[in-house]
mmCIF file of C-alpha atoms and ligand atoms in Angstrom:
data_model
loop_
_atom_site.group_PDB
_atom_site.id
_atom_site.type_symbol
_atom_site.label_atom_id
_atom_site.label_comp_id
_atom_site.label_asym_id
_atom_site.label_seq_id
_atom_site.Cartn_x
_atom_site.Cartn_y
_atom_site.Cartn_z
ATOM 1 C CA MET A 960 123.858 74.892 159.707
ATOM 2 C CA LYS A 961 125.873 72.879 162.186
ATOM 3 C CA VAL A 962 126.862 69.228 162.033
ATOM 4 C CA HIS A 963 127.900 66.747 164.699
ATOM 5 C CA GLU A 964 131.502 65.968 165.506
ATOM 6 C CA TYR A 965 131.287 62.560 163.806
ATOM 7 C CA GLN A 966 129.961 64.163 160.624
ATOM 8 C CA ALA A 967 132.576 66.898 160.665
ATOM 9 C CA LYS A 968 135.226 64.205 160.995
ATOM 10 C CA GLU A 969 133.842 62.346 157.967
ATOM 11 C CA ILE A 970 134.337 65.573 156.055
ATOM 12 C CA PHE A 971 137.836 66.008 157.510
ATOM 13 C CA LYS A 972 138.778 62.580 156.228
ATOM 14 C CA ARG A 973 137.484 63.458 152.778
ATOM 15 C CA PHE A 974 139.889 66.399 152.736
ATOM 16 C CA GLY A 975 142.802 64.333 154.003
ATOM 17 C CA ILE A 976 142.875 65.476 157.626
ATOM 18 C CA GLN A 977 143.678 62.596 159.916
ATOM 19 C CA THR A 978 141.199 61.682 162.665
ATOM 20 C CA PRO A 979 141.249 58.900 165.274
ATOM 21 C CA LYS A 980 139.740 55.541 164.455
ATOM 22 C CA GLU A 981 136.125 55.860 165.494
ATOM 23 C CA LYS A 982 132.514 54.868 165.051
ATOM 24 C CA MET A 983 129.148 56.522 165.656
ATOM 25 C CA CYS A 984 126.732 54.443 167.768
ATOM 26 C CA ARG A 985 123.118 54.769 168.837
ATOM 27 C CA THR A 986 122.793 51.973 171.395
ATOM 28 C CA VAL A 987 124.800 50.417 174.211
ATOM 29 C CA GLU A 988 125.110 47.205 172.158
ATOM 30 C CA GLU A 989 126.576 49.131 169.255
ATOM 31 C CA VAL A 990 129.046 50.801 171.606
ATOM 32 C CA VAL A 991 130.182 47.420 172.964
ATOM 33 C CA GLU A 992 130.596 46.121 169.416
ATOM 34 C CA ALA A 993 132.519 49.232 168.353
ATOM 35 C CA SER A 994 134.806 49.060 171.388
ATOM 36 C CA LYS A 995 135.937 45.594 170.270
ATOM 37 C CA GLU A 996 136.744 46.904 166.826
ATOM 38 C CA ILE A 997 138.487 50.050 168.007
ATOM 39 C CA GLY A 998 140.159 48.584 171.056
ATOM 40 C CA ILE A 999 140.085 49.355 174.750
ATOM 41 C CA PRO A 1000 140.783 51.876 176.221
ATOM 42 C CA CYS A 1001 138.443 53.944 174.085
ATOM 43 C CA VAL A 1002 136.753 57.306 174.439
ATOM 44 C CA ILE A 1003 132.953 57.608 174.454
ATOM 45 C CA LYS A 1004 131.788 61.040 173.345
ATOM 46 C CA ALA A 1005 128.272 62.468 173.401
ATOM 47 C CA GLN A 1006 127.219 63.848 170.020
ATOM 48 C CA VAL A 1007 125.425 67.094 170.809
ATOM 49 C CA MET A 1008 125.866 70.434 169.115
ATOM 50 C CA VAL A 1009 126.556 72.416 172.250
ATOM 51 C CA GLY A 1010 129.809 73.310 173.923
ATOM 52 C CA GLY A 1011 130.931 72.027 177.304
ATOM 53 C CA ARG A 1012 130.161 68.371 176.745
ATOM 54 C CA GLY A 1013 133.209 67.323 178.692
ATOM 55 C CA LYS A 1014 132.292 69.281 181.800
ATOM 56 C CA ALA A 1015 128.743 67.923 181.639
ATOM 57 C CA GLY A 1016 130.108 64.358 181.782
ATOM 58 C CA GLY A 1017 129.570 63.695 178.092
ATOM 59 C CA ILE A 1018 133.139 62.512 177.399
ATOM 60 C CA LYS A 1019 134.583 59.483 179.200
ATOM 61 C CA ILE A 1020 137.584 57.252 178.692
ATOM 62 C CA ALA A 1021 136.628 53.614 179.215
ATOM 63 C CA LYS A 1022 139.517 51.476 180.413
ATOM 64 C CA ASN A 1023 137.791 48.084 180.432
ATOM 65 C CA ASP A 1024 134.652 46.242 179.250
ATOM 66 C CA THR A 1025 132.661 47.123 182.357
ATOM 67 C CA GLU A 1026 133.388 50.808 181.934
ATOM 68 C CA VAL A 1027 132.410 50.658 178.263
ATOM 69 C CA VAL A 1028 128.920 49.503 179.254
ATOM 70 C CA GLU A 1029 128.748 51.796 182.269
ATOM 71 C CA TYR A 1030 129.681 54.929 180.303
ATOM 72 C CA ALA A 1031 127.590 54.039 177.259
ATOM 73 C CA GLU A 1032 124.552 53.659 179.515
ATOM 74 C CA ALA A 1033 125.328 56.889 181.315
ATOM 75 C CA ILE A 1034 125.941 59.043 178.239
ATOM 76 C CA LEU A 1035 123.223 57.742 175.910
ATOM 77 C CA GLY A 1036 120.048 59.515 177.016
ATOM 78 C CA MET A 1037 121.965 61.988 179.150
ATOM 79 C CA ASP A 1038 120.670 65.545 179.125
ATOM 80 C CA ILE A 1039 123.255 68.159 178.122
ATOM 81 C CA LYS A 1040 122.005 71.723 178.269
ATOM 82 C CA GLY A 1041 118.466 70.610 177.507
ATOM 83 C CA ILE A 1042 119.423 68.289 174.660
ATOM 84 C CA SER A 1043 119.050 64.553 175.047
ATOM 85 C CA VAL A 1044 122.020 62.533 173.778
ATOM 86 C CA LYS A 1045 120.912 60.110 171.064
ATOM 87 C CA LYS A 1046 124.274 59.250 169.541
ATOM 88 C CA VAL A 1047 127.797 58.751 170.811
ATOM 89 C CA LEU A 1048 131.116 58.502 169.075
ATOM 90 C CA VAL A 1049 133.354 55.654 170.168
ATOM 91 C CA SER A 1050 136.866 56.796 169.516
ATOM 92 C CA GLU A 1051 140.350 55.353 169.736
ATOM 93 C CA ALA A 1052 141.999 56.655 172.909
ATOM 94 C CA VAL A 1053 144.829 58.832 171.756
ATOM 95 C CA ASP A 1054 147.985 59.177 173.798
ATOM 96 C CA ILE A 1055 148.168 62.949 173.901
ATOM 97 C CA GLY A 1056 151.558 64.656 173.583
ATOM 98 C CA SER A 1057 150.330 68.215 173.147
ATOM 99 C CA GLU A 1058 147.022 69.886 172.344
ATOM 100 C CA ALA A 1059 146.692 72.920 170.071
ATOM 101 C CA TYR A 1060 143.907 74.935 168.507
ATOM 102 C CA LEU A 1061 143.507 75.484 164.771
ATOM 103 C CA GLY A 1062 140.472 77.251 163.342
ATOM 104 C CA ILE A 1063 139.209 79.267 160.395
ATOM 105 C CA ILE A 1064 136.518 81.939 160.337
ATOM 106 C CA VAL A 1065 135.683 85.039 158.348
ATOM 107 C CA ASP A 1066 137.052 88.227 159.882
ATOM 108 C CA ARG A 1067 134.336 90.723 159.045
ATOM 109 C CA THR A 1068 136.397 93.762 159.915
ATOM 110 C CA GLU A 1069 139.285 92.718 157.682
ATOM 111 C CA LYS A 1070 136.885 91.303 155.077
ATOM 112 C CA LYS A 1071 139.135 88.266 154.865
ATOM 113 C CA THR A 1072 139.303 84.668 155.918
ATOM 114 C CA VAL A 1073 141.490 84.278 158.966
ATOM 115 C CA VAL A 1074 143.322 81.187 160.169
ATOM 116 C CA MET A 1075 143.866 81.177 163.922
ATOM 117 C CA ALA A 1076 146.233 79.064 165.951
ATOM 118 C CA CYS A 1077 146.857 78.743 169.651
ATOM 119 C CA LYS A 1078 149.241 76.557 171.619
ATOM 120 C CA GLU A 1079 146.581 75.989 174.244
ATOM 121 C CA GLY A 1080 144.179 73.533 172.709
ATOM 122 C CA GLY A 1081 141.242 71.726 174.177
ATOM 123 C CA VAL A 1082 139.979 74.802 175.979
ATOM 124 C CA GLU A 1083 137.388 77.207 174.674
ATOM 125 C CA ILE A 1084 138.973 79.632 172.247
ATOM 126 C CA GLU A 1085 136.454 82.355 173.122
ATOM 127 C CA GLU A 1086 137.801 82.318 176.655
ATOM 128 C CA ILE A 1087 141.396 82.682 175.477
ATOM 129 C CA ALA A 1088 140.363 85.457 173.089
ATOM 130 C CA ARG A 1089 138.919 87.309 176.079
ATOM 131 C CA LYS A 1090 141.628 86.688 178.636
ATOM 132 C CA LYS A 1091 144.797 86.290 176.593
ATOM 133 C CA PRO A 1092 144.256 87.502 173.014
ATOM 134 C CA GLU A 1093 148.010 87.646 172.434
ATOM 135 C CA ALA A 1094 148.152 83.846 172.691
ATOM 136 C CA ILE A 1095 146.211 83.561 169.433
ATOM 137 C CA TYR A 1096 148.248 83.757 166.252
ATOM 138 C CA LYS A 1097 146.413 84.905 163.129
ATOM 139 C CA VAL A 1098 147.213 84.775 159.448
ATOM 140 C CA TYR A 1099 144.948 86.080 156.728
ATOM 141 C CA ALA A 1100 144.186 84.320 153.490
ATOM 142 C CA ASP A 1101 144.254 86.330 150.297
ATOM 143 C CA SER A 1102 140.756 86.619 148.873
ATOM 144 C CA LEU A 1103 141.970 85.764 145.372
ATOM 145 C CA LEU A 1104 145.022 83.601 145.955
ATOM 146 C CA GLY A 1105 143.825 81.720 148.996
ATOM 147 C CA LEU A 1106 145.984 80.677 151.927
ATOM 148 C CA LEU A 1107 149.481 81.083 150.548
ATOM 149 C CA PRO A 1108 151.861 78.234 151.440
ATOM 150 C CA TYR A 1109 154.246 80.457 153.393
ATOM 151 C CA LYS A 1110 151.340 81.675 155.515
ATOM 152 C CA ALA A 1111 150.345 78.100 156.260
ATOM 153 C CA ARG A 1112 153.955 77.397 157.268
ATOM 154 C CA GLU A 1113 153.881 80.411 159.582
ATOM 155 C CA ILE A 1114 151.019 78.767 161.418
ATOM 156 C CA GLY A 1115 152.883 75.468 161.618
ATOM 157 C CA LEU A 1116 156.050 77.089 162.870
ATOM 158 C CA PHE A 1117 154.144 79.091 165.441
ATOM 159 C CA LEU A 1118 152.625 75.944 166.924
ATOM 160 C CA TYR A 1119 155.543 73.511 166.693
ATOM 161 C CA ASP A 1120 159.306 73.816 167.090
ATOM 162 C CA ASP A 1121 160.074 70.573 165.287
ATOM 163 C CA PRO A 1122 160.146 71.559 161.580
ATOM 164 C CA LYS A 1123 158.789 68.201 160.438
ATOM 165 C CA VAL A 1124 155.737 68.575 162.649
ATOM 166 C CA ALA A 1125 155.418 72.246 161.721
ATOM 167 C CA PHE A 1126 155.263 71.395 158.001
ATOM 168 C CA GLU A 1127 152.789 68.616 158.660
ATOM 169 C CA CYS A 1128 150.675 71.184 160.523
ATOM 170 C CA ALA A 1129 150.996 73.629 157.600
ATOM 171 C CA SER A 1130 149.607 70.942 155.345
ATOM 172 C CA ILE A 1131 146.656 70.422 157.719
ATOM 173 C CA ALA A 1132 146.002 74.179 157.764
ATOM 174 C CA ALA A 1133 145.974 74.190 153.952
ATOM 175 C CA LYS A 1134 143.542 71.267 153.857
ATOM 176 C CA LEU A 1135 141.286 72.901 156.410
ATOM 177 C CA TYR A 1136 141.297 76.068 154.324
ATOM 178 C CA THR A 1137 140.356 74.137 151.170
ATOM 179 C CA LEU A 1138 137.514 72.512 153.078
ATOM 180 C CA PHE A 1139 136.361 75.870 154.435
ATOM 181 C CA ILE A 1140 136.226 77.486 150.987
ATOM 182 C CA ASN A 1141 134.970 74.522 148.974
ATOM 183 C CA LEU A 1142 132.063 73.810 151.295
ATOM 184 C CA ASP A 1143 130.987 77.423 151.892
ATOM 185 C CA SER A 1144 131.734 76.994 155.522
ATOM 186 C CA SER A 1145 131.535 79.799 158.073
ATOM 187 C CA LEU A 1146 133.675 78.077 160.699
ATOM 188 C CA ALA A 1147 136.041 75.120 160.587
ATOM 189 C CA GLU A 1148 137.798 74.187 163.775
ATOM 190 C CA ILE A 1149 140.140 71.530 165.130
ATOM 191 C CA ASN A 1150 140.209 71.749 168.904
ATOM 192 C CA PRO A 1151 142.315 70.027 169.974
ATOM 193 C CA LEU A 1152 144.774 69.284 167.225
ATOM 194 C CA VAL A 1153 146.863 66.645 168.944
ATOM 195 C CA TRP A 1154 150.482 65.685 168.473
ATOM 196 C CA ASP A 1155 150.359 62.207 169.928
ATOM 197 C CA LYS A 1156 153.070 60.109 171.529
ATOM 198 C CA SER A 1157 153.529 58.091 168.356
ATOM 199 C CA GLY A 1158 154.228 61.245 166.355
ATOM 200 C CA ARG A 1159 150.914 61.663 164.541
ATOM 201 C CA LEU A 1160 149.259 65.039 164.094
ATOM 202 C CA ILE A 1161 145.593 64.257 164.465
ATOM 203 C CA ALA A 1162 142.228 66.050 164.797
ATOM 204 C CA LEU A 1163 140.746 64.871 168.092
ATOM 205 C CA ASP A 1164 137.671 67.060 167.789
ATOM 206 C CA ALA A 1165 136.017 68.676 164.791
ATOM 207 C CA LYS A 1166 133.559 71.457 164.317
ATOM 208 C CA ILE A 1167 132.207 72.819 161.039
ATOM 209 C CA ASN A 1168 129.452 75.384 160.539
ATOM 210 C CA PHE A 1169 128.029 76.000 157.087
ATOM 211 C CA ASP A 1170 126.627 79.116 155.520
ATOM 212 C CA ASP A 1171 122.950 78.304 154.966
ATOM 213 C CA ASN A 1172 122.957 80.375 151.791
ATOM 214 C CA GLY A 1173 125.553 78.077 150.231
ATOM 215 C CA LEU A 1174 123.859 74.816 151.154
ATOM 216 C CA PHE A 1175 122.036 74.450 147.846
ATOM 217 C CA ARG A 1176 125.450 73.784 146.323
ATOM 218 C CA HIS A 1177 126.172 70.985 148.781
ATOM 219 C CA PRO A 1178 123.330 68.485 148.887
ATOM 220 C CA ASP A 1179 125.588 65.989 150.664
ATOM 221 C CA VAL A 1180 126.079 68.451 153.507
ATOM 222 C CA GLU A 1181 122.381 69.315 153.580
ATOM 223 C CA GLY A 1182 121.793 65.584 153.888
ATOM 224 C CA MET A 1183 123.692 65.617 157.188
ATOM 225 C CA ARG A 1184 121.131 67.911 158.793
ATOM 226 C CA ASP A 1185 119.973 66.435 162.077
ATOM 227 C CA ARG A 1186 116.390 67.570 162.454
ATOM 228 C CA GLU A 1187 116.130 66.082 165.916
ATOM 229 C CA SER A 1188 118.752 68.352 167.378
ATOM 230 C CA GLU A 1189 117.712 71.613 165.793
ATOM 231 C CA ASP A 1190 115.537 74.118 167.555
ATOM 232 C CA GLU A 1191 112.037 73.062 166.543
ATOM 233 C CA ASN A 1192 110.816 76.630 166.325
ATOM 234 C CA GLU A 1193 113.664 77.697 164.075
ATOM 235 C CA LEU A 1194 113.024 74.720 161.818
ATOM 236 C CA ASN A 1195 109.332 75.499 161.713
ATOM 237 C CA ALA A 1196 110.022 79.129 160.916
ATOM 238 C CA ARG A 1197 112.295 78.208 158.030
ATOM 239 C CA GLU A 1198 109.607 76.005 156.550
ATOM 240 C CA LYS A 1199 107.186 78.924 156.764
ATOM 241 C CA ASP A 1200 109.687 81.256 155.126
ATOM 242 C CA LEU A 1201 110.365 83.297 158.261
ATOM 243 C CA SER A 1202 113.775 83.948 159.807
ATOM 244 C CA TYR A 1203 113.570 83.270 163.507
ATOM 245 C CA VAL A 1204 116.333 83.016 166.064
ATOM 246 C CA ARG A 1205 115.437 82.420 169.660
ATOM 247 C CA LEU A 1206 117.153 84.535 172.288
ATOM 248 C CA THR A 1207 116.910 84.666 176.047
ATOM 249 C CA GLY A 1208 114.904 87.855 176.749
ATOM 250 C CA ASN A 1209 111.192 88.495 177.219
ATOM 251 C CA ILE A 1210 110.234 91.043 174.549
ATOM 252 C CA GLY A 1211 109.023 89.201 171.471
ATOM 253 C CA CYS A 1212 109.910 91.212 168.355
ATOM 254 C CA VAL A 1213 108.066 90.952 165.039
ATOM 255 C CA VAL A 1214 109.733 92.975 162.317
ATOM 256 C CA ASN A 1215 109.883 93.120 158.533
ATOM 257 C CA GLY A 1216 113.388 93.034 157.117
ATOM 258 C CA ALA A 1217 116.546 91.664 158.689
ATOM 259 C CA GLY A 1218 118.189 95.065 159.052
ATOM 260 C CA LEU A 1219 115.211 96.571 160.809
ATOM 261 C CA ALA A 1220 114.976 93.453 162.983
ATOM 262 C CA MET A 1221 118.591 93.892 164.087
ATOM 263 C CA ALA A 1222 118.037 97.584 164.720
ATOM 264 C CA THR A 1223 114.928 96.785 166.751
ATOM 265 C CA MET A 1224 116.824 94.370 168.966
ATOM 266 C CA ASP A 1225 119.594 96.915 169.425
ATOM 267 C CA LEU A 1226 117.057 99.513 170.436
ATOM 268 C CA VAL A 1227 115.331 97.235 172.916
ATOM 269 C CA LYS A 1228 118.706 96.559 174.500
ATOM 270 C CA HIS A 1229 119.643 100.223 174.357
ATOM 271 C CA PHE A 1230 116.647 101.149 176.480
ATOM 272 C CA GLY A 1231 117.365 98.389 178.977
ATOM 273 C CA GLY A 1232 115.169 95.548 177.697
ATOM 274 C CA GLU A 1233 116.014 92.058 176.446
ATOM 275 C CA PRO A 1234 114.691 90.777 173.114
ATOM 276 C CA ALA A 1235 113.232 87.257 173.189
ATOM 277 C CA ASN A 1236 114.012 86.665 169.552
ATOM 278 C CA PHE A 1237 115.061 87.843 166.169
ATOM 279 C CA LEU A 1238 112.130 87.516 163.790
ATOM 280 C CA ASP A 1239 111.996 88.755 160.243
ATOM 281 C CA ILE A 1240 108.623 88.204 158.594
ATOM 282 C CA GLY A 1241 110.068 89.202 155.243
ATOM 283 C CA GLY A 1242 109.244 91.775 152.641
ATOM 284 C CA SER A 1243 105.841 90.873 151.303
ATOM 285 C CA SER A 1244 103.814 89.679 154.227
ATOM 286 C CA SER A 1245 100.312 88.335 154.199
ATOM 287 C CA PRO A 1246 98.021 88.096 157.224
ATOM 288 C CA GLU A 1247 98.816 84.395 157.260
ATOM 289 C CA LYS A 1248 102.527 85.026 157.661
ATOM 290 C CA VAL A 1249 101.879 87.299 160.628
ATOM 291 C CA MET A 1250 99.749 84.588 162.118
ATOM 292 C CA ASN A 1251 102.522 81.988 161.640
ATOM 293 C CA ALA A 1252 105.049 84.364 163.119
ATOM 294 C CA LEU A 1253 103.001 84.915 166.252
ATOM 295 C CA GLU A 1254 102.368 81.230 166.617
ATOM 296 C CA ILE A 1255 106.095 80.481 166.604
ATOM 297 C CA LEU A 1256 106.971 83.425 168.798
ATOM 298 C CA LEU A 1257 104.419 82.521 171.450
ATOM 299 C CA ARG A 1258 105.747 79.004 171.907
ATOM 300 C CA ASP A 1259 108.524 80.721 173.815
ATOM 301 C CA ARG A 1260 107.037 81.034 177.281
ATOM 302 C CA ASN A 1261 109.444 83.794 178.231
ATOM 303 C CA VAL A 1262 107.666 86.246 175.952
ATOM 304 C CA LYS A 1263 105.829 88.761 178.135
ATOM 305 C CA VAL A 1264 105.314 91.607 175.644
ATOM 306 C CA ILE A 1265 105.084 91.598 171.852
ATOM 307 C CA PHE A 1266 106.589 94.441 169.895
ATOM 308 C CA PHE A 1267 105.626 94.885 166.241
ATOM 309 C CA ASN A 1268 107.925 97.157 164.329
ATOM 310 C CA ILE A 1269 106.749 97.346 160.727
ATOM 311 C CA PHE A 1270 108.000 99.719 158.126
ATOM 312 C CA GLY A 1271 105.497 99.383 155.321
ATOM 313 C CA GLY A 1272 106.947 99.438 151.845
ATOM 314 C CA ILE A 1273 106.098 96.359 149.848
ATOM 315 C CA THR A 1274 104.744 95.056 153.125
ATOM 316 C CA ARG A 1275 101.340 96.594 153.647
ATOM 317 C CA CYS A 1276 100.438 97.687 157.142
ATOM 318 C CA ASP A 1277 96.814 96.625 156.653
ATOM 319 C CA ASP A 1278 97.965 93.076 155.857
ATOM 320 C CA VAL A 1279 99.929 93.015 159.071
ATOM 321 C CA ALA A 1280 96.987 94.521 160.975
ATOM 322 C CA ASN A 1281 94.641 91.844 159.665
ATOM 323 C CA GLY A 1282 97.158 89.203 160.665
ATOM 324 C CA ILE A 1283 97.363 90.595 164.197
ATOM 325 C CA LEU A 1284 93.587 90.707 164.492
ATOM 326 C CA GLU A 1285 93.204 87.152 163.292
ATOM 327 C CA ALA A 1286 96.004 85.865 165.503
ATOM 328 C CA LYS A 1287 94.512 87.589 168.532
ATOM 329 C CA LYS A 1288 91.283 85.690 167.962
ATOM 330 C CA LYS A 1289 92.730 82.307 167.095
ATOM 331 C CA LEU A 1290 95.665 82.175 169.482
ATOM 332 C CA SER A 1291 93.966 83.997 172.377
ATOM 333 C CA ILE A 1292 97.012 86.150 172.985
ATOM 334 C CA LYS A 1293 97.267 87.414 176.541
ATOM 335 C CA GLN A 1294 100.472 89.391 176.242
ATOM 336 C CA PRO A 1295 100.160 93.105 175.534
ATOM 337 C CA ILE A 1296 101.079 94.100 171.981
ATOM 338 C CA VAL A 1297 102.953 97.286 171.221
ATOM 339 C CA ALA A 1298 102.688 98.227 167.565
ATOM 340 C CA ARG A 1299 104.551 100.683 165.471
ATOM 341 C CA LEU A 1300 103.122 100.445 161.983
ATOM 342 C CA THR A 1301 104.216 103.032 159.523
ATOM 343 C CA GLY A 1302 104.268 103.392 155.736
ATOM 344 C CA THR A 1303 102.037 101.804 153.125
ATOM 345 C CA ASN A 1304 98.392 101.736 154.232
ATOM 346 C CA GLU A 1305 99.098 102.750 157.798
ATOM 347 C CA ASP A 1306 95.769 104.573 157.978
ATOM 348 C CA LYS A 1307 93.888 101.436 157.025
ATOM 349 C CA ALA A 1308 95.878 99.511 159.631
ATOM 350 C CA MET A 1309 94.864 101.967 162.341
ATOM 351 C CA GLU A 1310 91.254 101.610 161.292
ATOM 352 C CA ILE A 1311 91.468 97.818 161.475
ATOM 353 C CA LEU A 1312 93.162 97.773 164.859
ATOM 354 C CA LYS A 1313 91.220 100.573 166.466
ATOM 355 C CA GLU A 1314 89.224 98.246 168.705
ATOM 356 C CA ALA A 1315 91.897 95.590 169.163
ATOM 357 C CA GLY A 1316 93.343 96.895 172.403
ATOM 358 C CA LEU A 1317 96.880 97.435 171.128
ATOM 359 C CA ILE A 1318 99.317 100.009 172.420
ATOM 360 C CA PHE A 1319 100.430 102.165 169.537
ATOM 361 C CA ALA A 1320 103.817 103.758 169.193
ATOM 362 C CA ASN A 1321 104.700 106.534 166.808
ATOM 363 C CA SER A 1322 108.393 105.717 166.462
ATOM 364 C CA MET A 1323 110.808 102.842 167.041
ATOM 365 C CA ASP A 1324 112.174 104.508 170.154
ATOM 366 C CA ASP A 1325 108.703 105.063 171.487
ATOM 367 C CA GLY A 1326 107.749 101.454 170.771
ATOM 368 C CA ALA A 1327 110.813 99.980 172.456
ATOM 369 C CA LYS A 1328 110.313 102.174 175.524
ATOM 370 C CA LYS A 1329 106.621 101.291 175.779
ATOM 371 C CA ALA A 1330 107.376 97.572 175.504
ATOM 372 C CA ILE A 1331 109.933 97.810 178.309
ATOM 373 C CA GLU A 1332 107.579 99.935 180.422
ATOM 374 C CA LEU A 1333 104.915 97.226 180.189
ATOM 375 C CA LEU A 1334 107.199 94.702 181.849
ATOM 376 C CA LYS A 1335 107.321 96.682 185.059
HETATM 377 P P1 LIG B 1743 134.854 69.187 173.753
HETATM 378 O O1 LIG B 1743 135.158 69.414 175.194
HETATM 379 O O2 LIG B 1743 133.385 69.058 173.525
HETATM 380 O O3 LIG B 1743 135.458 70.206 172.852
HETATM 381 O O4 LIG B 1743 135.448 67.739 173.353
HETATM 382 P P2 LIG B 1743 136.880 67.301 172.779
HETATM 383 O O5 LIG B 1743 136.692 66.245 171.796
HETATM 384 O O6 LIG B 1743 137.663 68.486 172.334
HETATM 385 O O7 LIG B 1743 137.577 66.653 174.046
HETATM 386 C C1 LIG B 1743 137.855 67.398 175.199
HETATM 387 C C2 LIG B 1743 139.125 66.931 175.850
HETATM 388 O O8 LIG B 1743 139.013 65.575 176.222
HETATM 389 C C3 LIG B 1743 140.338 67.002 174.942
HETATM 390 O O9 LIG B 1743 140.906 68.274 174.896
HETATM 391 C C4 LIG B 1743 141.244 65.971 175.587
HETATM 392 O O10 LIG B 1743 141.971 66.552 176.630
HETATM 393 C C5 LIG B 1743 140.270 64.942 176.154
HETATM 394 N N1 LIG B 1743 140.209 63.790 175.215
HETATM 395 C C6 LIG B 1743 139.359 63.595 174.190
HETATM 396 N N2 LIG B 1743 139.662 62.478 173.505
HETATM 397 C C7 LIG B 1743 140.748 61.940 174.118
HETATM 398 C C8 LIG B 1743 141.585 60.794 173.899
HETATM 399 O O11 LIG B 1743 141.400 60.016 172.965
HETATM 400 N N3 LIG B 1743 142.608 60.593 174.759
HETATM 401 C C9 LIG B 1743 142.855 61.419 175.801
HETATM 402 N N4 LIG B 1743 143.881 61.172 176.594
HETATM 403 N N5 LIG B 1743 142.126 62.511 176.033
HETATM 404 C C10 LIG B 1743 141.089 62.776 175.218
HETATM 405 MN MN1 LIG B 1744 136.943 70.343 171.529
#
């Protein structure tokens, strides 16, 4: 789960990380009111959970009353990458001395939490990682002992020459680490971390992602969920107990089990196709679940072919077959369906689907290839 910048900053404050004076607003009037409280110049920032807000015109520094109104009107309701801006953050304009990057993620290869720092802040870290990986300094936290103080100081001393600032930065790194662990976060990022002209070390932007599997331990975080800005299909899928992630391709995949779903997407890509989604219908599927899955999948207009890859174990192939049959009737599916159904009750499934006009595949490879072939 992701949260907005203003929410992430509320959490930062709770953990003692300094943020600019700011206020979340939903209307132009609220922005005008907030600008009086915070002072002019102030920064007006679109609250959307996508990158590149700045470039899209979603961040503006207002230098007088007229600009406050002008920018508030322009940003509220603005469309950024398909998302309409409903909230803005009015923030104290900080006099920037230097901008740095400080972030924490899990390094899957090392099986450890890694703290990353970079002297070039404000820009996308993914871009630096691609072009100039040596500019990113990494320290690993010990899985039992946490981020040891000397490691935190290493980060501070890498970013800042002035020892006072470096130690202040080490303390921020330690706080960010505590936040990351305590809240079952999967990413915690300050970009930019600003050393301002008055000598403060301050988080000008904040990003926190949470591990969905840990959310039950953090009802306050769950309470921050912004239903309006989540993908409606993904939300719908979660309610129906399906794991769905929308992608950009045109082959809609329906699979049982997350591992098999990943493998199916890999295979589609391997043979030159593009999956439209990740969709795991789960272990024990009923016809109804298959029906729900297809309903969600078909809302994506890019889907041109549907590929069922079912390995029947607890999942029974005849259940899935009945679901397909029912969905075909109720949803009037026009896209061709490639089906690889193997395992428990596969014979019954074949019997059920015999007249349904599906294209059958006898292996995953075969299925992926047939799905791609159909696009031509
Ligand atoms: P992002 O582009 O969505 O990551 O938004 P950020 O909050 O990181 O802001 C992007 C950039 O805008 C920062 O790196 C700064 O250069 C600039 N910026 C944001 N807030 C302020 C501010 O208060 N004062 C000044 N001078 N620049 C700011
Ligand atoms: Mn940023």
